[in-house]
CSV table of C-alpha atoms in Angstrom, one decimal:
chain,number,residue,atom,x,y,z
A,1,MET,CA,47.0,49.1,54.8
A,2,PRO,CA,45.3,49.5,58.1
A,3,ASP,CA,41.7,48.7,58.1
A,4,GLU,CA,41.0,52.2,59.6
A,5,GLU,CA,42.7,53.8,56.7
A,6,HIS,CA,40.9,51.5,54.3
A,7,GLU,CA,37.7,52.6,55.7
A,8,LEU,CA,38.4,56.2,55.3
A,9,LEU,CA,39.3,55.8,51.8
A,10,GLU,CA,36.1,53.9,51.1
A,11,ARG,CA,34.0,56.7,52.8
A,12,ILE,CA,35.7,59.2,50.7
A,13,ARG,CA,35.0,57.1,47.6
A,14,GLY,CA,31.4,56.5,48.5
A,15,ALA,CA,30.8,60.2,49.0
A,16,THR,CA,32.1,61.2,45.6
A,17,ASP,CA,29.9,58.5,43.8
A,18,GLY,CA,26.9,60.6,44.6
A,19,ILE,CA,27.9,63.4,41.8
A,20,THR,CA,27.2,62.6,38.2
A,21,ALA,CA,27.0,64.6,34.9
A,22,ARG,CA,24.2,64.9,32.6
A,23,PRO,CA,24.5,64.0,29.0
A,24,ASP,CA,24.5,67.5,27.7
A,25,SER,CA,27.9,68.2,29.5
A,26,VAL,CA,29.7,66.8,26.4
A,27,GLY,CA,28.0,69.6,24.3
A,28,MET,CA,28.8,72.3,26.8
A,29,VAL,CA,32.5,71.3,26.9
A,30,ARG,CA,32.6,71.3,23.1
A,31,ALA,CA,31.1,74.7,23.0
A,32,ARG,CA,33.7,76.0,25.5
A,33,VAL,CA,36.5,74.7,23.4
A,34,ARG,CA,35.1,76.4,20.2
A,35,ALA,CA,34.6,79.7,22.2
A,36,ARG,CA,38.3,79.3,23.8
A,37,ARG,CA,39.7,78.7,20.3
A,38,ARG,CA,38.4,82.1,19.0
A,39,ARG,CA,40.3,83.9,21.7
A,40,ARG,CA,43.4,81.9,22.4
A,41,THR,CA,44.6,80.8,19.0
A,42,ALA,CA,46.7,83.8,18.9
A,43,TRP,CA,48.4,83.1,22.0
A,44,GLY,CA,48.9,79.6,21.1
A,45,ALA,CA,50.4,80.6,17.7
A,46,GLY,CA,52.5,83.1,19.2
A,47,VAL,CA,54.0,80.7,21.9
A,48,THR,CA,54.6,78.0,19.3
A,49,ALA,CA,56.3,80.6,17.1
A,50,ALA,CA,58.5,81.7,20.0
A,51,ILE,CA,59.5,78.2,20.6
A,52,ALA,CA,60.9,78.0,17.1
A,53,VAL,CA,62.9,81.1,17.4
A,54,VAL,CA,64.3,80.2,20.8
A,55,ALA,CA,65.2,76.7,19.7
A,56,THR,CA,66.8,78.1,16.4
A,57,ALA,CA,65.4,75.0,14.9
A,58,VAL,CA,62.5,74.6,12.3
A,59,VAL,CA,59.4,73.8,14.2
A,60,VAL,CA,56.7,73.7,11.6
A,61,ASP,CA,53.8,72.6,13.8
A,62,TRP,CA,52.7,76.3,14.2
A,63,THR,CA,52.1,76.4,10.5
A,64,ARG,CA,49.3,74.1,10.8
A,65,SER,CA,45.9,75.7,11.5
A,66,ASP,CA,44.5,75.3,15.0
A,67,ASP,CA,41.8,73.2,14.0
A,68,GLY,CA,44.6,70.4,13.0
A,69,SER,CA,44.6,70.8,9.3
A,70,SER,CA,47.8,71.3,7.4
A,71,PRO,CA,48.1,74.6,5.6
A,72,GLY,CA,46.8,74.6,2.1
A,73,PRO,CA,48.6,75.9,-1.0
A,74,ALA,CA,47.6,79.4,-0.1
A,75,ASP,CA,48.4,79.5,3.3
A,76,ARG,CA,51.7,81.1,4.0
A,77,SER,CA,53.8,81.5,7.0
A,78,GLU,CA,57.0,83.6,6.4
A,79,ASP,CA,59.8,84.8,8.5
A,80,PRO,CA,60.1,88.7,8.7
A,81,PRO,CA,60.6,91.0,7.3
A,82,SER,CA,59.2,90.0,3.8
A,83,ALA,CA,55.6,89.2,5.0
A,84,ILE,CA,55.3,91.7,7.9
A,85,GLU,CA,57.0,94.7,6.1
A,86,GLY,CA,55.0,94.2,2.7
A,87,ASP,CA,52.4,96.2,1.4
A,88,LEU,CA,49.4,94.7,3.4
A,89,PHE,CA,50.8,93.4,6.7
A,90,ARG,CA,52.9,95.4,9.0
A,91,PRO,CA,51.5,94.8,12.4
A,92,ALA,CA,55.0,95.3,14.1
A,93,GLY,CA,55.4,98.7,12.4
A,94,PHE,CA,51.6,99.6,13.1
A,95,PHE,CA,52.2,98.5,16.8
A,96,GLU,CA,55.3,100.8,17.1
A,97,ASP,CA,53.6,103.7,15.3
A,98,VAL,CA,50.6,103.5,17.8
A,99,VAL,CA,52.4,102.9,21.1
A,100,GLY,CA,56.0,103.9,20.5
A,101,GLY,CA,59.0,102.1,21.7
A,102,LYS,CA,60.6,99.7,19.2
A,103,ALA,CA,58.8,96.4,17.9
A,104,ALA,CA,60.8,93.8,16.0
A,105,PRO,CA,58.9,91.2,14.1
A,106,ARG,CA,59.5,87.6,14.8
A,107,GLN,CA,57.1,85.5,13.0
A,108,VAL,CA,53.8,85.9,11.0
A,109,THR,CA,51.5,83.6,9.4
A,110,HIS,CA,48.4,84.4,7.5
A,111,ARG,CA,45.7,82.3,5.5
A,112,LEU,CA,44.8,83.9,2.3
A,113,THR,CA,42.5,81.3,1.2
A,114,ARG,CA,39.7,82.3,3.4
A,115,GLY,CA,41.2,85.3,4.8
A,116,GLU,CA,40.2,83.9,8.2
A,117,LYS,CA,43.3,84.2,10.3
A,118,PHE,CA,46.5,86.3,10.6
A,119,PHE,CA,48.8,86.2,13.6
A,120,ALA,CA,52.0,88.1,14.3
A,121,LEU,CA,54.5,87.8,17.1
A,122,VAL,CA,56.7,90.5,17.6
A,123,ASP,CA,59.2,91.6,20.4
A,124,TRP,CA,58.4,95.0,21.8
A,125,TRP,CA,60.9,97.3,23.7
A,126,PRO,CA,59.1,100.2,25.3
A,127,THR,CA,60.8,103.6,25.1
A,128,ASP,CA,62.2,104.1,28.5
A,129,PRO,CA,64.8,106.7,28.6
A,130,ARG,CA,65.4,106.2,32.4
A,131,SER,CA,66.7,102.5,31.9
A,132,THR,CA,67.6,99.6,29.7
A,133,PRO,CA,64.2,98.8,27.9
A,134,SER,CA,63.0,95.1,28.4
A,135,PRO,CA,61.4,93.2,25.7
A,136,TYR,CA,57.8,91.9,25.9
A,137,LEU,CA,56.1,89.6,23.7
A,138,VAL,CA,53.3,91.1,21.7
A,139,ASP,CA,50.8,88.8,19.9
A,140,ILE,CA,48.4,90.4,17.4
A,141,ALA,CA,45.5,88.4,15.6
A,142,LEU,CA,42.6,88.9,13.1
A,143,GLU,CA,40.1,86.3,13.1
A,144,ARG,CA,36.7,85.6,11.5
A,145,ILE,CA,33.9,85.3,14.1
A,146,GLU,CA,30.2,84.1,14.1
A,147,GLY,CA,27.3,85.5,16.1
A,148,SER,CA,26.8,89.0,17.6
A,149,PRO,CA,29.8,90.8,19.1
A,150,ALA,CA,28.0,90.7,22.6
A,151,GLU,CA,27.3,86.9,22.3
A,152,VAL,CA,31.0,86.4,21.1
A,153,CYS,CA,32.5,88.5,23.9
A,154,ALA,CA,30.4,86.7,26.5
A,155,ASP,CA,32.1,83.5,25.5
A,156,LEU,CA,35.6,84.8,25.7
A,157,GLY,CA,36.0,84.1,29.5
A,158,PRO,CA,37.3,86.1,32.2
A,159,GLY,CA,37.4,90.0,31.7
A,160,SER,CA,35.0,92.7,30.9
A,161,CYS,CA,32.8,93.3,27.7
A,162,GLU,CA,32.3,96.9,27.0
A,163,SER,CA,30.1,98.2,24.4
A,164,ARG,CA,31.5,100.7,21.8
A,165,GLY,CA,29.9,102.9,19.0
A,166,GLY,CA,28.8,101.1,15.9
A,167,GLY,CA,27.9,97.9,17.6
A,168,HIS,CA,31.5,96.9,18.4
A,169,VAL,CA,32.4,95.3,21.7
A,170,ALA,CA,35.8,95.4,23.5
A,171,HIS,CA,36.7,92.6,25.7
A,172,ARG,CA,39.5,93.6,28.2
A,173,TYR,CA,41.3,90.9,30.4
A,174,GLU,CA,44.4,90.7,32.5
A,175,LEU,CA,45.5,87.1,33.6
A,176,PRO,CA,48.4,85.6,35.3
A,177,ALA,CA,50.5,84.0,32.5
A,178,ARG,CA,50.0,80.6,33.3
A,179,GLU,CA,46.2,81.0,33.0
A,180,ALA,CA,46.6,82.2,29.6
A,181,PHE,CA,47.1,78.8,27.8
A,182,LEU,CA,50.8,79.0,28.0
A,183,ASP,CA,50.8,75.5,26.6
A,184,PRO,CA,53.6,75.0,24.1
A,185,VAL,CA,53.6,72.0,21.7
A,186,HIS,CA,55.3,68.7,22.8
A,187,ARG,CA,54.6,69.2,26.4
A,188,ARG,CA,52.5,66.8,28.5
A,189,ALA,CA,51.3,69.4,30.9
A,190,PRO,CA,50.9,73.2,30.8
A,191,VAL,CA,54.1,75.2,31.4
A,192,GLU,CA,53.5,77.1,34.6
A,193,VAL,CA,54.9,80.6,34.6
A,194,ASP,CA,56.2,80.5,38.2
A,195,ALA,CA,56.3,84.3,38.8
A,196,ALA,CA,53.7,86.3,40.6
A,197,ASP,CA,54.4,89.3,38.2
A,198,ALA,CA,54.2,87.4,34.8
A,199,LEU,CA,50.8,88.3,33.2
A,200,VAL,CA,49.0,88.8,30.0
A,201,ARG,CA,47.0,91.8,29.3
A,202,GLY,CA,44.9,92.1,26.2
A,203,VAL,CA,42.1,93.6,24.3
A,204,THR,CA,40.0,91.7,21.9
A,205,TYR,CA,38.0,94.1,19.5
A,206,VAL,CA,34.9,92.3,18.5
A,207,ARG,CA,33.6,94.0,15.5
A,208,ALA,CA,30.1,94.3,14.3
A,209,ASP,CA,31.2,93.2,10.7
A,210,GLY,CA,32.1,89.8,11.7
A,211,TRP,CA,35.9,90.2,12.7
A,212,ALA,CA,37.8,90.3,15.9
A,213,VAL,CA,41.2,91.8,16.3
A,214,SER,CA,43.1,90.7,19.4
A,215,VAL,CA,46.1,92.4,20.8
A,216,LEU,CA,47.9,91.2,23.9
A,217,VAL,CA,51.2,91.7,25.6
A,218,CYS,CA,53.0,89.5,27.9
A,219,ASN,CA,56.0,89.9,30.1
A,220,CYS,CA,56.9,86.0,29.7
A,221,SER,CA,58.5,83.9,27.2
A,222,ALA,CA,57.1,80.6,25.7
A,223,THR,CA,59.5,78.8,28.0
A,224,GLY,CA,58.1,80.4,31.3
A,225,ASP,CA,60.8,82.8,31.9
A,226,VAL,CA,59.9,86.4,32.8
A,227,LEU,CA,61.2,88.9,30.3
A,228,GLY,CA,60.7,92.1,32.2
A,229,GLY,CA,58.5,93.9,34.5
A,230,THR,CA,54.8,94.0,34.3
A,231,PRO,CA,53.7,95.1,30.9
A,232,PRO,CA,53.5,98.7,30.9
A,233,LEU,CA,50.7,99.1,28.3
A,234,ALA,CA,47.2,99.9,29.5
A,235,HIS,CA,44.1,98.5,28.1
A,236,ASP,CA,43.4,101.9,26.4
A,237,ARG,CA,46.5,101.6,24.3
A,238,LEU,CA,46.0,98.1,23.4
A,239,GLU,CA,42.5,99.0,22.3
A,240,GLU,CA,43.7,101.8,20.3
A,241,VAL,CA,45.8,99.1,18.2
A,242,ALA,CA,43.1,96.6,18.1
A,243,ALA,CA,40.2,99.0,17.0
A,244,SER,CA,42.1,100.4,14.1
A,245,ASP,CA,40.4,99.9,10.7
A,246,THR,CA,43.9,99.2,9.2
A,247,TRP,CA,43.5,95.6,10.1
A,248,ILE,CA,40.2,95.2,8.3
A,249,ARG,CA,41.5,97.0,5.3
A,250,ALA,CA,44.6,95.0,5.3
A,251,LYS,CA,42.8,91.5,5.0
B,1,MET,CA,33.4,78.4,10.8
B,2,ARG,CA,33.6,74.6,11.0
B,3,ASP,CA,33.8,72.6,14.2
B,4,SER,CA,36.9,70.4,13.9
B,5,LEU,CA,36.7,68.5,17.0
B,6,PRO,CA,36.4,64.8,16.2
B,7,GLU,CA,33.9,62.4,17.6
B,8,GLU,CA,36.6,60.7,19.6
B,9,PHE,CA,36.8,63.8,21.7
B,10,ASP,CA,33.1,63.5,22.5
B,11,GLU,CA,33.7,59.9,23.5
B,12,PHE,CA,36.5,61.0,25.6
B,13,VAL,CA,34.7,63.6,27.5
B,14,ALA,CA,31.8,61.2,27.9
B,15,VAL,CA,34.1,58.5,29.4
B,16,GLU,CA,36.3,60.8,31.4
B,17,THR,CA,33.7,63.4,32.8
B,18,PRO,CA,32.3,61.1,35.7
B,19,ARG,CA,35.8,60.2,36.6
B,20,LEU,CA,37.0,63.7,36.8
B,21,LEU,CA,33.9,65.0,38.4
B,22,ARG,CA,34.4,62.6,41.4
B,23,VAL,CA,37.9,63.6,41.9
B,24,ALA,CA,37.1,67.4,41.5
B,25,TYR,CA,34.2,66.9,44.1
B,26,GLY,CA,36.4,65.3,46.4
B,27,LEU,CA,39.1,68.3,45.8
B,28,THR,CA,36.5,71.0,46.0
B,29,GLY,CA,33.5,69.7,48.2
B,30,ASN,CA,31.3,72.0,46.0
B,31,PRO,CA,29.5,70.7,43.0
B,32,HIS,CA,29.8,74.0,41.1
B,33,ASP,CA,33.5,74.4,41.5
B,34,ALA,CA,33.9,70.7,40.7
B,35,TRP,CA,32.0,71.3,37.4
B,36,ASP,CA,34.1,74.4,36.6
B,37,LEU,CA,37.4,72.6,37.2
B,38,VAL,CA,36.4,69.5,35.2
B,39,GLN,CA,35.1,71.8,32.3
B,40,GLU,CA,38.3,73.7,32.4
B,41,ALA,CA,40.5,70.6,32.3
B,42,LEU,CA,38.6,69.1,29.4
B,43,VAL,CA,38.6,72.4,27.4
B,44,ARG,CA,42.3,72.5,27.8
B,45,VAL,CA,42.5,68.8,26.5
B,46,GLY,CA,40.2,69.9,23.6
B,47,MET,CA,42.6,72.8,22.8
B,48,ARG,CA,45.4,70.2,22.4
B,49,TRP,CA,43.5,67.2,21.2
B,50,ARG,CA,45.4,67.0,17.9
B,51,ARG,CA,48.6,66.5,20.0
B,52,LEU,CA,47.2,64.5,22.8
B,53,ALA,CA,44.9,62.1,21.1
B,54,ASP,CA,47.6,59.5,20.5
B,55,GLY,CA,48.9,59.8,23.9
B,56,ASN,CA,47.4,59.9,27.2
B,57,PRO,CA,44.6,62.6,27.3
B,58,GLY,CA,43.1,61.1,30.4
B,59,GLY,CA,46.3,61.6,32.4
B,60,TYR,CA,46.8,65.1,31.0
B,61,ALA,CA,43.2,65.8,32.0
B,62,HIS,CA,43.7,64.8,35.5
B,63,THR,CA,46.8,66.2,36.0
B,64,THR,CA,45.5,69.6,34.7
B,65,LEU,CA,42.5,69.3,37.0
B,66,VAL,CA,44.7,68.7,39.9
B,67,ARG,CA,47.1,71.7,39.4
B,68,LEU,CA,44.1,74.1,38.4
B,69,ASN,CA,42.7,73.3,41.8
B,70,ILE,CA,45.7,74.0,43.7
B,71,ASP,CA,45.9,77.4,41.7
B,72,ARG,CA,42.4,77.9,42.6
B,73,GLY,CA,43.1,77.3,46.4
B,74,ARG,CA,45.6,80.1,46.2
B,75,ARG,CA,43.1,82.5,44.4
B,76,LEU,CA,40.3,81.7,46.9
B,77,ARG,CA,42.4,82.8,49.7
B,78,ARG,CA,41.9,86.4,48.3
B,79,GLU,CA,38.3,86.1,47.5
B,80,LEU,CA,34.9,86.0,49.1
B,81,LEU,CA,32.3,83.8,47.6
B,82,PRO,CA,28.8,85.1,47.6
B,83,GLY,CA,27.2,82.2,49.1
B,84,GLU,CA,25.5,79.0,47.6
B,85,LEU,CA,24.7,79.0,43.9
B,86,PRO,CA,21.6,77.1,42.6
B,87,HIS,CA,22.5,73.8,41.2
B,88,HIS,CA,20.3,74.0,38.0
B,89,ASP,CA,22.8,76.1,35.9
B,90,ARG,CA,25.4,73.2,35.9
B,91,PRO,CA,24.9,69.9,34.0
B,92,ILE,CA,25.4,68.0,37.1
B,93,HIS,CA,23.4,65.9,39.5
B,94,LEU,CA,24.1,65.6,43.2
B,95,GLU,CA,22.4,63.3,45.5
B,96,GLU,CA,20.8,65.1,48.4
B,97,GLU,CA,23.1,64.0,51.3
B,98,ILE,CA,26.7,63.5,50.4
B,99,ASP,CA,28.4,62.9,54.0
B,100,PRO,CA,28.6,66.6,54.7
B,101,ALA,CA,30.9,65.9,57.7
B,102,LEU,CA,33.6,64.3,55.5
B,103,VAL,CA,33.2,67.2,53.1
B,104,ARG,CA,33.8,69.6,55.9
B,105,ALA,CA,36.8,67.6,57.1
B,106,LEU,CA,38.3,67.4,53.6
B,107,ASP,CA,37.9,71.3,53.6
B,108,ARG,CA,40.4,71.5,56.6
B,109,LEU,CA,43.2,70.0,54.8
B,110,PRO,CA,45.9,71.7,53.0
B,111,PRO,CA,45.4,71.6,49.1
B,112,LYS,CA,48.2,69.1,48.4
B,113,GLN,CA,47.4,66.6,51.3
B,114,ARG,CA,43.8,66.8,50.1
B,115,ALA,CA,44.7,66.1,46.8
B,116,ALA,CA,47.0,63.2,47.6
B,117,VAL,CA,44.2,61.5,49.7
B,118,VAL,CA,41.4,62.2,47.1
B,119,LEU,CA,43.5,60.8,44.3
B,120,ARG,CA,44.2,57.6,46.4
B,121,ALA,CA,40.7,57.1,47.4
B,122,VAL,CA,38.8,58.1,44.2
B,123,ALA,CA,41.2,57.4,41.5
B,124,ASP,CA,43.0,54.6,43.4
B,125,LEU,CA,46.4,56.1,42.3
B,126,ASP,CA,49.7,55.0,43.8
B,127,HIS,CA,52.4,57.1,45.3
B,128,SER,CA,54.2,57.4,41.8
B,129,ALA,CA,50.9,58.5,40.1
B,130,ILE,CA,50.0,60.9,42.8
B,131,ALA,CA,53.4,62.4,42.5
B,132,ASP,CA,53.0,62.7,38.9
B,133,ARG,CA,49.7,64.6,39.3
B,134,LEU,CA,51.0,66.8,42.0
B,135,GLY,CA,54.3,67.6,40.1
B,136,CYS,CA,56.4,66.5,43.3
B,137,SER,CA,58.7,63.7,44.1
B,138,VAL,CA,57.3,60.3,45.1
B,139,GLY,CA,58.6,60.8,48.7
B,140,THR,CA,56.8,64.1,49.0
B,141,ALA,CA,53.7,62.6,47.6
B,142,ARG,CA,54.0,59.9,50.2
B,143,THR,CA,54.2,62.5,52.9
B,144,HIS,CA,51.2,64.4,51.6
B,145,LEU,CA,49.1,61.3,51.7
B,146,SER,CA,50.3,60.2,55.0
B,147,ARG,CA,49.7,63.5,56.7
B,148,GLY,CA,46.6,64.0,55.0
B,149,LEU,CA,45.1,60.8,56.2
B,150,VAL,CA,46.3,61.3,59.6
B,151,ARG,CA,44.9,64.9,59.7
B,152,LEU,CA,41.6,63.8,58.2
B,153,ARG,CA,41.0,61.1,61.0
B,154,GLU,CA,41.8,63.9,63.5
B,155,VAL,CA,39.4,66.3,62.1
B,156,LEU,CA,36.6,63.8,61.7
B,157,ALA,CA,37.3,62.5,65.4
B,158,GLU,CA,36.8,66.3,66.5
B,159,GLU,CA,33.6,66.5,64.6
B,160,VAL,CA,32.3,63.4,66.2
B,161,LYS,CA,33.4,64.6,69.7
B,162,GLY,CA,31.8,68.0,68.9
B,163,ASP,CA,28.4,66.3,68.1
B,164,ALA,CA,28.4,64.3,71.2
């Protein structure tokens, strides 16, 4: 290596030595991971479930909880339609009732032990008489939260927090799909959805009674493909789904 | 709700943060952006800790950081930043004078050339490892590094000439 190049590299190395982290950085990272888990677990579960379907193989990793523990005896994950079309859980049908179009369930998992988590992944084809409908991924999650709705919402990352009646807070966001933790299992690096029009639009309705309902729609698949045009659902319609008391009664 | 992250993750964060921070500072030239990048990369590792712990979480974190920064560069082209922010809201410490001429010169490199140069200088990576981080071929990484160094020398020379 020429001396000049070596000196230049040394100069860069010396310059970057001047920045250091304080010890509390570890705590900050840990707190951010916890906050992110509250929001993104639904997406992670949906993505993993989609992989299972696409591969037409049994991928059981998604049946584990996001904290890494194996499912207990009362945890259940079932293929549709038995769980989804049962008496309590019908997210695909409910989504279809509220926003129209055709929703077909793919996977659902719910933890009955503590009633903490419930995920559903559905394909949704909007009603569009002018053309052949395109499918979208829809991910619905019901989760227990801690803290006030305003505090929880503030931890949810990019997006807006808007107060609603009764102390509830709606978090609305829209992200390029690659920033939405499109991060399937068994990959060493995040999957980048290399298309400008692939995005995730979602609403998390953080309730004053300690529950949060998240509904998101994406025009992408777990493998990074774009499934259709930009999701046609506006935040208002997603919030209609998320804010329904149906989810809370269903738990 | 219990916090399920194991102590090993804390140890990982404590060890990797200084390394990541130096690379991130070289990539951004801004302590706030550097910390944001590091934090995001570590959070993504934390989200997948169960799967990454037995593999190479450090490599995953560095790759994620570099690619996030390239994406960030694309976004910044459409954004106007509102000036300097105070340092006290980030858990970082920055020495007063960190070769501002060099930081300015790095700012003038294209993102991938800058990444290649910084990864060589700060992380001491070879061409193959740089290619891995950037998601490109070894030949392309070699080109990014070579051109980046040439460009950096030119820019620094211009600065010296401008000062004279």
